PDB file of C-alpha atoms in Angstrom:
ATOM      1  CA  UNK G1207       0.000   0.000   0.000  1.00 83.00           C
ATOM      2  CA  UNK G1208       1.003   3.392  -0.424  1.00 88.00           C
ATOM      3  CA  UNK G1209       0.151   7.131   0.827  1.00 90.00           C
ATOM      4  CA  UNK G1210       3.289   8.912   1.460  1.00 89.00           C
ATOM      5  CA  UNK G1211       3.471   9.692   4.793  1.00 90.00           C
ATOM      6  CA  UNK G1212       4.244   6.008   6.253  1.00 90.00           C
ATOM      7  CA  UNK G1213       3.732   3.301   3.591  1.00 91.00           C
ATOM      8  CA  UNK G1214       5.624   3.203   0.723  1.00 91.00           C
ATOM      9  CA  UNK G1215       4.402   0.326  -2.043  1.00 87.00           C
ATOM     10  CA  UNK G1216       6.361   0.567  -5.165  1.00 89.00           C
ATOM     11  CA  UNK G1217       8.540   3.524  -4.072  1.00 92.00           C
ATOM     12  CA  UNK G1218      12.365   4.366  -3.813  1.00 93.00           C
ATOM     13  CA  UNK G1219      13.263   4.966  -0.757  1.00 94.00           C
ATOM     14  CA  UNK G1220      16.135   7.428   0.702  1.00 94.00           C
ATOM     15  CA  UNK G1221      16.760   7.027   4.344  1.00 95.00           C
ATOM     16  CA  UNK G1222      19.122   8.034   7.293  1.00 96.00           C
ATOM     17  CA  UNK G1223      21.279   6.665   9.353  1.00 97.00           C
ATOM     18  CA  UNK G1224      18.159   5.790  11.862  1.00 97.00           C
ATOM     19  CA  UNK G1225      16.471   4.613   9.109  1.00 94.00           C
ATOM     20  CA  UNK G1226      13.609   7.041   9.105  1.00 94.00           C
ATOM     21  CA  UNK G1227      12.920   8.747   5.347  1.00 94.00           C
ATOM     22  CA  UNK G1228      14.692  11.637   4.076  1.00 95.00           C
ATOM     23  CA  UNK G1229      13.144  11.624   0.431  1.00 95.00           C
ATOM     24  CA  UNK G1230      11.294   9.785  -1.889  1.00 95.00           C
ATOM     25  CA  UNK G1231       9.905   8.957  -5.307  1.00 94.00           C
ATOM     26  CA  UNK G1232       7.019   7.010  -5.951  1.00 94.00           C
ATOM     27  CA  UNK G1233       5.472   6.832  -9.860  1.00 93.00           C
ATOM     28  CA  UNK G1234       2.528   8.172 -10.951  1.00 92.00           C
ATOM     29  CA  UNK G1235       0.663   4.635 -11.642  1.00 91.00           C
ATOM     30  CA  UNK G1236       1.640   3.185  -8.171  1.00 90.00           C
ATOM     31  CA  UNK G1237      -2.063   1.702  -7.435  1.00 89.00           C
ATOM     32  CA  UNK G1238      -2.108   0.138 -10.981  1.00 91.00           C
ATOM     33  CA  UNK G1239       1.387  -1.147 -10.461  1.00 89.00           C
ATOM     34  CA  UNK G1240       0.243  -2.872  -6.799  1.00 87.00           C
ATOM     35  CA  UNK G1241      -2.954  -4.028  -8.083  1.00 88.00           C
ATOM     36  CA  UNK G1242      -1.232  -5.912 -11.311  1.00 90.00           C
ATOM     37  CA  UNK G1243       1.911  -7.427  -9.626  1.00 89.00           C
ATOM     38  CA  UNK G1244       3.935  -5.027 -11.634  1.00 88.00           C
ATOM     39  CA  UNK G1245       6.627  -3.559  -8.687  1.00 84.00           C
ATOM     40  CA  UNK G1246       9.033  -0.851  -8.921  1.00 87.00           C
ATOM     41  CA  UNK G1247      12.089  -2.089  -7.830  1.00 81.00           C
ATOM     42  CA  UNK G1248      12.358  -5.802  -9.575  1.00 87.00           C
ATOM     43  CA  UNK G1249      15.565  -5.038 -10.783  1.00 88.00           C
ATOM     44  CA  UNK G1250      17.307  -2.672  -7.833  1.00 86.00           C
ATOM     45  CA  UNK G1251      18.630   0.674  -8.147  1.00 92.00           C
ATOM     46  CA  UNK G1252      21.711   1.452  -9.743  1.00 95.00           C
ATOM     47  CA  UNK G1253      23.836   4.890  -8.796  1.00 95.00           C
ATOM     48  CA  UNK G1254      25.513   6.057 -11.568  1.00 95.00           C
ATOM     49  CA  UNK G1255      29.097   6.624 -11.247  1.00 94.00           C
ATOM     50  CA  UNK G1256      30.053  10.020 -11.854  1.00 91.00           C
ATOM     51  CA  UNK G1257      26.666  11.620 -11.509  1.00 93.00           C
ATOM     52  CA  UNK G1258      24.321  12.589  -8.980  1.00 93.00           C
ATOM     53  CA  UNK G1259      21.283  10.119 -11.299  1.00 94.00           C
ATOM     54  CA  UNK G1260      20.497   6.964  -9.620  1.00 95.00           C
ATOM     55  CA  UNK G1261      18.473   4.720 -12.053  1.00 94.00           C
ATOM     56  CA  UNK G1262      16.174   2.036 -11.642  1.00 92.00           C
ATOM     57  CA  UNK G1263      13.548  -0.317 -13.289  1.00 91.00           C
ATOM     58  CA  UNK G1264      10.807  -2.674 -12.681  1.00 90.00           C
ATOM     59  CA  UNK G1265       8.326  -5.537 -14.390  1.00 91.00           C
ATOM     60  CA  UNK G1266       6.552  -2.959 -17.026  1.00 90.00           C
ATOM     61  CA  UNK G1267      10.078  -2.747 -17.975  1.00 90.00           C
ATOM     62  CA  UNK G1268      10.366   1.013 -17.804  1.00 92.00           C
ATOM     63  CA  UNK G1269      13.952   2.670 -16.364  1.00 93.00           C
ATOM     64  CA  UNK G1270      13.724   5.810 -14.190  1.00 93.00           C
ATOM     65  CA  UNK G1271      16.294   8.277 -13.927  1.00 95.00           C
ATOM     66  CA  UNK G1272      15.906  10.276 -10.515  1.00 95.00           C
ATOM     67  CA  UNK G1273      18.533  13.072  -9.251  1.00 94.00           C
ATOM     68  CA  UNK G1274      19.860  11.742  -5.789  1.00 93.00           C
ATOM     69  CA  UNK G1275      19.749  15.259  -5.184  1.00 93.00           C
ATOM     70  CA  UNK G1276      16.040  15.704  -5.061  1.00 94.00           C
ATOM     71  CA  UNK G1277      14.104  11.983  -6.068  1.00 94.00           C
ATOM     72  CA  UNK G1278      10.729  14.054  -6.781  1.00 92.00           C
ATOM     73  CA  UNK G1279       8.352  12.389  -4.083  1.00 94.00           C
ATOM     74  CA  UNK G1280       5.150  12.042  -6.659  1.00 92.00           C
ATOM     75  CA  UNK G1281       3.446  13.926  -9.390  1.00 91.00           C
ATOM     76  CA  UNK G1282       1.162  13.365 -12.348  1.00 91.00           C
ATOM     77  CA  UNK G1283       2.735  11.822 -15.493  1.00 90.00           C
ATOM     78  CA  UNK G1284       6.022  11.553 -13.543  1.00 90.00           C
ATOM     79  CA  UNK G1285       6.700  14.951 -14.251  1.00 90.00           C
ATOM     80  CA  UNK G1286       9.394  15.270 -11.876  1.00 90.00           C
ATOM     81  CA  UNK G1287      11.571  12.669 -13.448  1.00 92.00           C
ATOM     82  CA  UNK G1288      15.001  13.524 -15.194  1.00 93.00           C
ATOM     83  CA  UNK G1289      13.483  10.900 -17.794  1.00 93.00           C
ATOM     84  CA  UNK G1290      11.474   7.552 -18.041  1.00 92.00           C
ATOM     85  CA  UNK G1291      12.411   5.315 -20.750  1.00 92.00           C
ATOM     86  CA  UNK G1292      10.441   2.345 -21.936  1.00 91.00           C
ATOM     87  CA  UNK G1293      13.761   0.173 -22.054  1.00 91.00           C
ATOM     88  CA  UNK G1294      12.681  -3.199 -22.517  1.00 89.00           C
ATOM     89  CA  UNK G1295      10.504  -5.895 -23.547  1.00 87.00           C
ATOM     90  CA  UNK G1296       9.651  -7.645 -20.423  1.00 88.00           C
ATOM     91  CA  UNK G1297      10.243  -7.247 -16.196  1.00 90.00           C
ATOM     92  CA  UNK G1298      13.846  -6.204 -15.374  1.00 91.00           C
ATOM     93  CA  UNK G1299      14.777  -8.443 -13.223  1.00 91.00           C
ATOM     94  CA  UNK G1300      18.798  -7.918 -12.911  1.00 89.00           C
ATOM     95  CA  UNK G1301      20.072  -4.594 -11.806  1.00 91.00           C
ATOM     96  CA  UNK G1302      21.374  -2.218 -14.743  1.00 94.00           C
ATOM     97  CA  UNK G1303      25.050  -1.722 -14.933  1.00 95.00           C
ATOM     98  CA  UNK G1304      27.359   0.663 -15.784  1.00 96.00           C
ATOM     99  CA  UNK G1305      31.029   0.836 -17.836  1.00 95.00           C
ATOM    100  CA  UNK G1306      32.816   3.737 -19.206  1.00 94.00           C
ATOM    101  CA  UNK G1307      34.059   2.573 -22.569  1.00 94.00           C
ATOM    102  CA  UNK G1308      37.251   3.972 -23.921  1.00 93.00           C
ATOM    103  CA  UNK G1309      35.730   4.605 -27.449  1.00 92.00           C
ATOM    104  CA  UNK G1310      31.751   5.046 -26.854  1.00 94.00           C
ATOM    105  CA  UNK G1311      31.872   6.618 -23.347  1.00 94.00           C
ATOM    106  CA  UNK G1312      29.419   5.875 -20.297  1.00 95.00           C
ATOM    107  CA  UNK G1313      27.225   3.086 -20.971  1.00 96.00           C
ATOM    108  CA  UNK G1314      24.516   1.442 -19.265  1.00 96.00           C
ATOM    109  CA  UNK G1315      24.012  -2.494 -19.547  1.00 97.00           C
ATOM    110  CA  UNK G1316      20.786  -4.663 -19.240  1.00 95.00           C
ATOM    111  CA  UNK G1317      19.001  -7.424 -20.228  1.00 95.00           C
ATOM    112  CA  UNK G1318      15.240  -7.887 -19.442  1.00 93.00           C
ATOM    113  CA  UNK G1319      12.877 -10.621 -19.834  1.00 92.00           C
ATOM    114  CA  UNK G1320      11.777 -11.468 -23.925  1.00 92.00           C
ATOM    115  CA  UNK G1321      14.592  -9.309 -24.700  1.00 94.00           C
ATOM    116  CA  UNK G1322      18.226  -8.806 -26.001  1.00 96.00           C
ATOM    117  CA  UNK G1323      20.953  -7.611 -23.795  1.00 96.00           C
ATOM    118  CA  UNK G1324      21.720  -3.857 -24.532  1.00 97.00           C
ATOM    119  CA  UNK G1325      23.756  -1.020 -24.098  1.00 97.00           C
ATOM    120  CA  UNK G1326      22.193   2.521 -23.683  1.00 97.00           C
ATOM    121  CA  UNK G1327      24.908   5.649 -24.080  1.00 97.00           C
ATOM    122  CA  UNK G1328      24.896   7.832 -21.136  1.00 96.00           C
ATOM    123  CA  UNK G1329      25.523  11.323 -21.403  1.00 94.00           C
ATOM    124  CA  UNK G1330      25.918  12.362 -17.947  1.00 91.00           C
ATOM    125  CA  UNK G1331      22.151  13.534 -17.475  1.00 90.00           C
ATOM    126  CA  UNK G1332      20.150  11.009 -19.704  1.00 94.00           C
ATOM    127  CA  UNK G1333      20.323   8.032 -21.327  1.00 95.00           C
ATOM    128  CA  UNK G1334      20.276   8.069 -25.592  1.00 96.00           C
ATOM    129  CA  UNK G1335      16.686   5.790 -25.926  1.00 95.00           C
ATOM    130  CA  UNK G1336      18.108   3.688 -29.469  1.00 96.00           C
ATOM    131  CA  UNK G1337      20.758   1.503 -27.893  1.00 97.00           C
ATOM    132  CA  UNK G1338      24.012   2.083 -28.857  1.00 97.00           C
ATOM    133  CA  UNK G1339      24.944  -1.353 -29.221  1.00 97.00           C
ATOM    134  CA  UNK G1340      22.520  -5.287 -28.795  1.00 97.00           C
ATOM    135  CA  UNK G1341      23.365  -8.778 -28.768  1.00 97.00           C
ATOM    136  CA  UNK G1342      22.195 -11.104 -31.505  1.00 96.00           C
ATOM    137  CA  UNK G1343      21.202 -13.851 -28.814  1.00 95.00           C
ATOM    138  CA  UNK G1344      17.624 -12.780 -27.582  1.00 93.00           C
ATOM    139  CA  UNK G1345      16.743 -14.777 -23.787  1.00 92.00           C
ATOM    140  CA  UNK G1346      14.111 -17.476 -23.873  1.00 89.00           C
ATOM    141  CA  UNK G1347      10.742 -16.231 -23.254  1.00 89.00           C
ATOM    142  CA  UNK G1348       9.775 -16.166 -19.347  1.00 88.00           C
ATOM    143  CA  UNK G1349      11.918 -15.210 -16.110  1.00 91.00           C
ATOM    144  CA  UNK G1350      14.312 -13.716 -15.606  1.00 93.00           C
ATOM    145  CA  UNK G1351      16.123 -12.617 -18.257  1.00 91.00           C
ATOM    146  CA  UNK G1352      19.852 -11.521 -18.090  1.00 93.00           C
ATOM    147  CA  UNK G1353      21.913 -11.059 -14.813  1.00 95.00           C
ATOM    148  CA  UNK G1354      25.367  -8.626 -15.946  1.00 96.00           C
ATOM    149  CA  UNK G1355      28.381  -8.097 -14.692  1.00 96.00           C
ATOM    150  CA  UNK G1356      31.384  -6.067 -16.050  1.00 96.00           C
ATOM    151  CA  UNK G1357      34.884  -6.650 -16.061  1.00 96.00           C
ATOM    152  CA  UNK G1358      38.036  -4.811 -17.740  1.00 94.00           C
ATOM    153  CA  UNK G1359      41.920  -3.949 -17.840  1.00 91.00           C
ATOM    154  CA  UNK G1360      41.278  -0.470 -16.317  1.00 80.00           C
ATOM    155  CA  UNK G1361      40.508   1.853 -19.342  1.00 74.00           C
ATOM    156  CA  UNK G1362      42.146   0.068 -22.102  1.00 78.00           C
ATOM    157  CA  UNK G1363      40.666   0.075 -25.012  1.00 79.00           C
ATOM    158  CA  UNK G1364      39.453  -3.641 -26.125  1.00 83.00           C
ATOM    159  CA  UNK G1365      39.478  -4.939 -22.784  1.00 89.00           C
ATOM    160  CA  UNK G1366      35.734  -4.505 -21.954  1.00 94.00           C
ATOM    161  CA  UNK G1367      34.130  -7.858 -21.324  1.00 97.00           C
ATOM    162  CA  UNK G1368      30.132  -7.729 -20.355  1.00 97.00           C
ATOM    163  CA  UNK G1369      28.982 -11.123 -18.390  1.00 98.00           C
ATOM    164  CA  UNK G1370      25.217 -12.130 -18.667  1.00 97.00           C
ATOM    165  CA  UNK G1371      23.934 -15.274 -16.835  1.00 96.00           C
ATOM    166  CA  UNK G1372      20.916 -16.049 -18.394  1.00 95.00           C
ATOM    167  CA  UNK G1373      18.343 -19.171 -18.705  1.00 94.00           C
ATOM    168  CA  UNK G1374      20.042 -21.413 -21.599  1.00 92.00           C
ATOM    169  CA  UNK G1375      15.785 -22.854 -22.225  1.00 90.00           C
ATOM    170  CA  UNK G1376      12.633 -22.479 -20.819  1.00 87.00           C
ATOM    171  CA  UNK G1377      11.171 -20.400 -18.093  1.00 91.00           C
ATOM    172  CA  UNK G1378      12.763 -20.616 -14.769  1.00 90.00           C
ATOM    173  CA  UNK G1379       9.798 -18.675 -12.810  1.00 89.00           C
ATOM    174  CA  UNK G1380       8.159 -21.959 -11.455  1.00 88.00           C
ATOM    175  CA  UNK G1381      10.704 -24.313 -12.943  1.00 90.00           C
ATOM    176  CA  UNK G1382      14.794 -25.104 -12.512  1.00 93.00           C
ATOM    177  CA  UNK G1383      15.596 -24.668 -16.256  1.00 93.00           C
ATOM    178  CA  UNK G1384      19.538 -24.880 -17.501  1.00 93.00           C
ATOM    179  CA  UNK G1385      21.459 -21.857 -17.715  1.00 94.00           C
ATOM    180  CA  UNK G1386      24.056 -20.164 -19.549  1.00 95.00           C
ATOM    181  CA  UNK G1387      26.844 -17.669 -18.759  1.00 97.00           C
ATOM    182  CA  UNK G1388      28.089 -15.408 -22.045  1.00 97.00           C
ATOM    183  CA  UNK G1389      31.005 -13.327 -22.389  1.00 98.00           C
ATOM    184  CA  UNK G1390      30.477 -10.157 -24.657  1.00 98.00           C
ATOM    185  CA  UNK G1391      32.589  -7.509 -25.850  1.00 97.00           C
ATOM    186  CA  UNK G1392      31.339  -5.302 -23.864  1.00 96.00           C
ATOM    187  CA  UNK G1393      31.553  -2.291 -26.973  1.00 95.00           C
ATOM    188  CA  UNK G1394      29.797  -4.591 -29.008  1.00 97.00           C
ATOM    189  CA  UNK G1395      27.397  -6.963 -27.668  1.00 97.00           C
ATOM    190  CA  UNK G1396      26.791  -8.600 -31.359  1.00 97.00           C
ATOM    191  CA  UNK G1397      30.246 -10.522 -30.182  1.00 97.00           C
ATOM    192  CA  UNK G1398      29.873 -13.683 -27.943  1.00 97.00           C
ATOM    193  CA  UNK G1399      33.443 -14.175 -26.672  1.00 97.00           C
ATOM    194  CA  UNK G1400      32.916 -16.864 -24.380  1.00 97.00           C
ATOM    195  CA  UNK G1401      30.054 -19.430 -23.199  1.00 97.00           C
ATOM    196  CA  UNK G1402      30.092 -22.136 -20.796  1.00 96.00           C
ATOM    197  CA  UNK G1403      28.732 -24.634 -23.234  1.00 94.00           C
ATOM    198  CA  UNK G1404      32.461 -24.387 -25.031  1.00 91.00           C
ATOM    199  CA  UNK G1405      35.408 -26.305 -23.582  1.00 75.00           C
TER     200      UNK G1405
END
């Protein structure tokens, strides 16, 4: 439930120390969100390094870009929102994650449900809503779609390598299904690197 004194449903939360709330933001369609099993929050926040944004997503597979300066508390069509981007195909399960590529600059990873892993360009403010680069390899339809991870030699160029553990078949919400882990170059996801079906 929510009312924004007390009870928070489908909110981000800032608190203190003490744990009592310093700011909020909750979206505009909270009460359809509650009432359709849609949460805020599916895939955790993520604060952008560099930046005062912290960004965030949920199952209608929208991100949220909030200032950790001032997260907005509520208003009609979001209006106090840095910018809401329809990002994805299905619920966001895995948190977004961020790299700062030596030849494309800031970029933001994910990889939702019914979807392809992408990369969104960051400009310090915003994200750029055409993906700047997307895998080939699309995740099975059903939960949970991609879980990232980013690892590289500093800045040097060509060293970028984006991990995504994924469901190799099938629909692990009510099921144990096989899965996969892929290694991308993480400047251009249309290159599988690595798998853990090779030797």
């Amino acid at each position: 439930i929510w009312d924004g004194v007390q009870n928070f449903g489908s909110s981000i939360l800032k608190l203190s120390p003490s744990l009592s709330v310093l700011d909020w933001f909750t979206p505009d369609n909270y009460s359809y969100l509650n009432a359709n099993d849609l949460d805020l929050g599916s895939s955790g926040p993520l604060l952008v390094p560099n930046s005062n944004t912290l960004l965030t997503g949920g199952k209608p597979g929208i991100l949220f870009l909030l200032s950790t300066s001032g997260l907005g508390n509520f208003a009609n069509h979001n209006a106090q929102v840095p910018q809401t981007l329809l990002a994805a195909n299905g619920h966001i399960h895995g948190s977004p994650i961020y790299w700062n590529s030596p030849s494309l600059g800031p970029l933001i990873y994910m990889q939702s449900e019914f979807d392809y892993l992408k990369a969104f360009s960051f400009n310090g403010s915003t994200l750029v809503p055409v993906p700047v680069s997307q895998s080939i390899i699309r995740v099975p339809d059903g939960m949970p779609g991609g879980f990232l991870s980013v690892s590289s030699n500093g800045s040097a160029s060509g060293t970028g390598i984006l991990w995504a553990s994924t469901p190799l078949n099938g629909d692990a919400n009510h099921q144990t299904v096989q899965g996969i882990v892929r290694a991308y170059n993480a400047e251009d996801l249309t290159q599988v690197l690595w798998d853990t079906q090779q030797n």
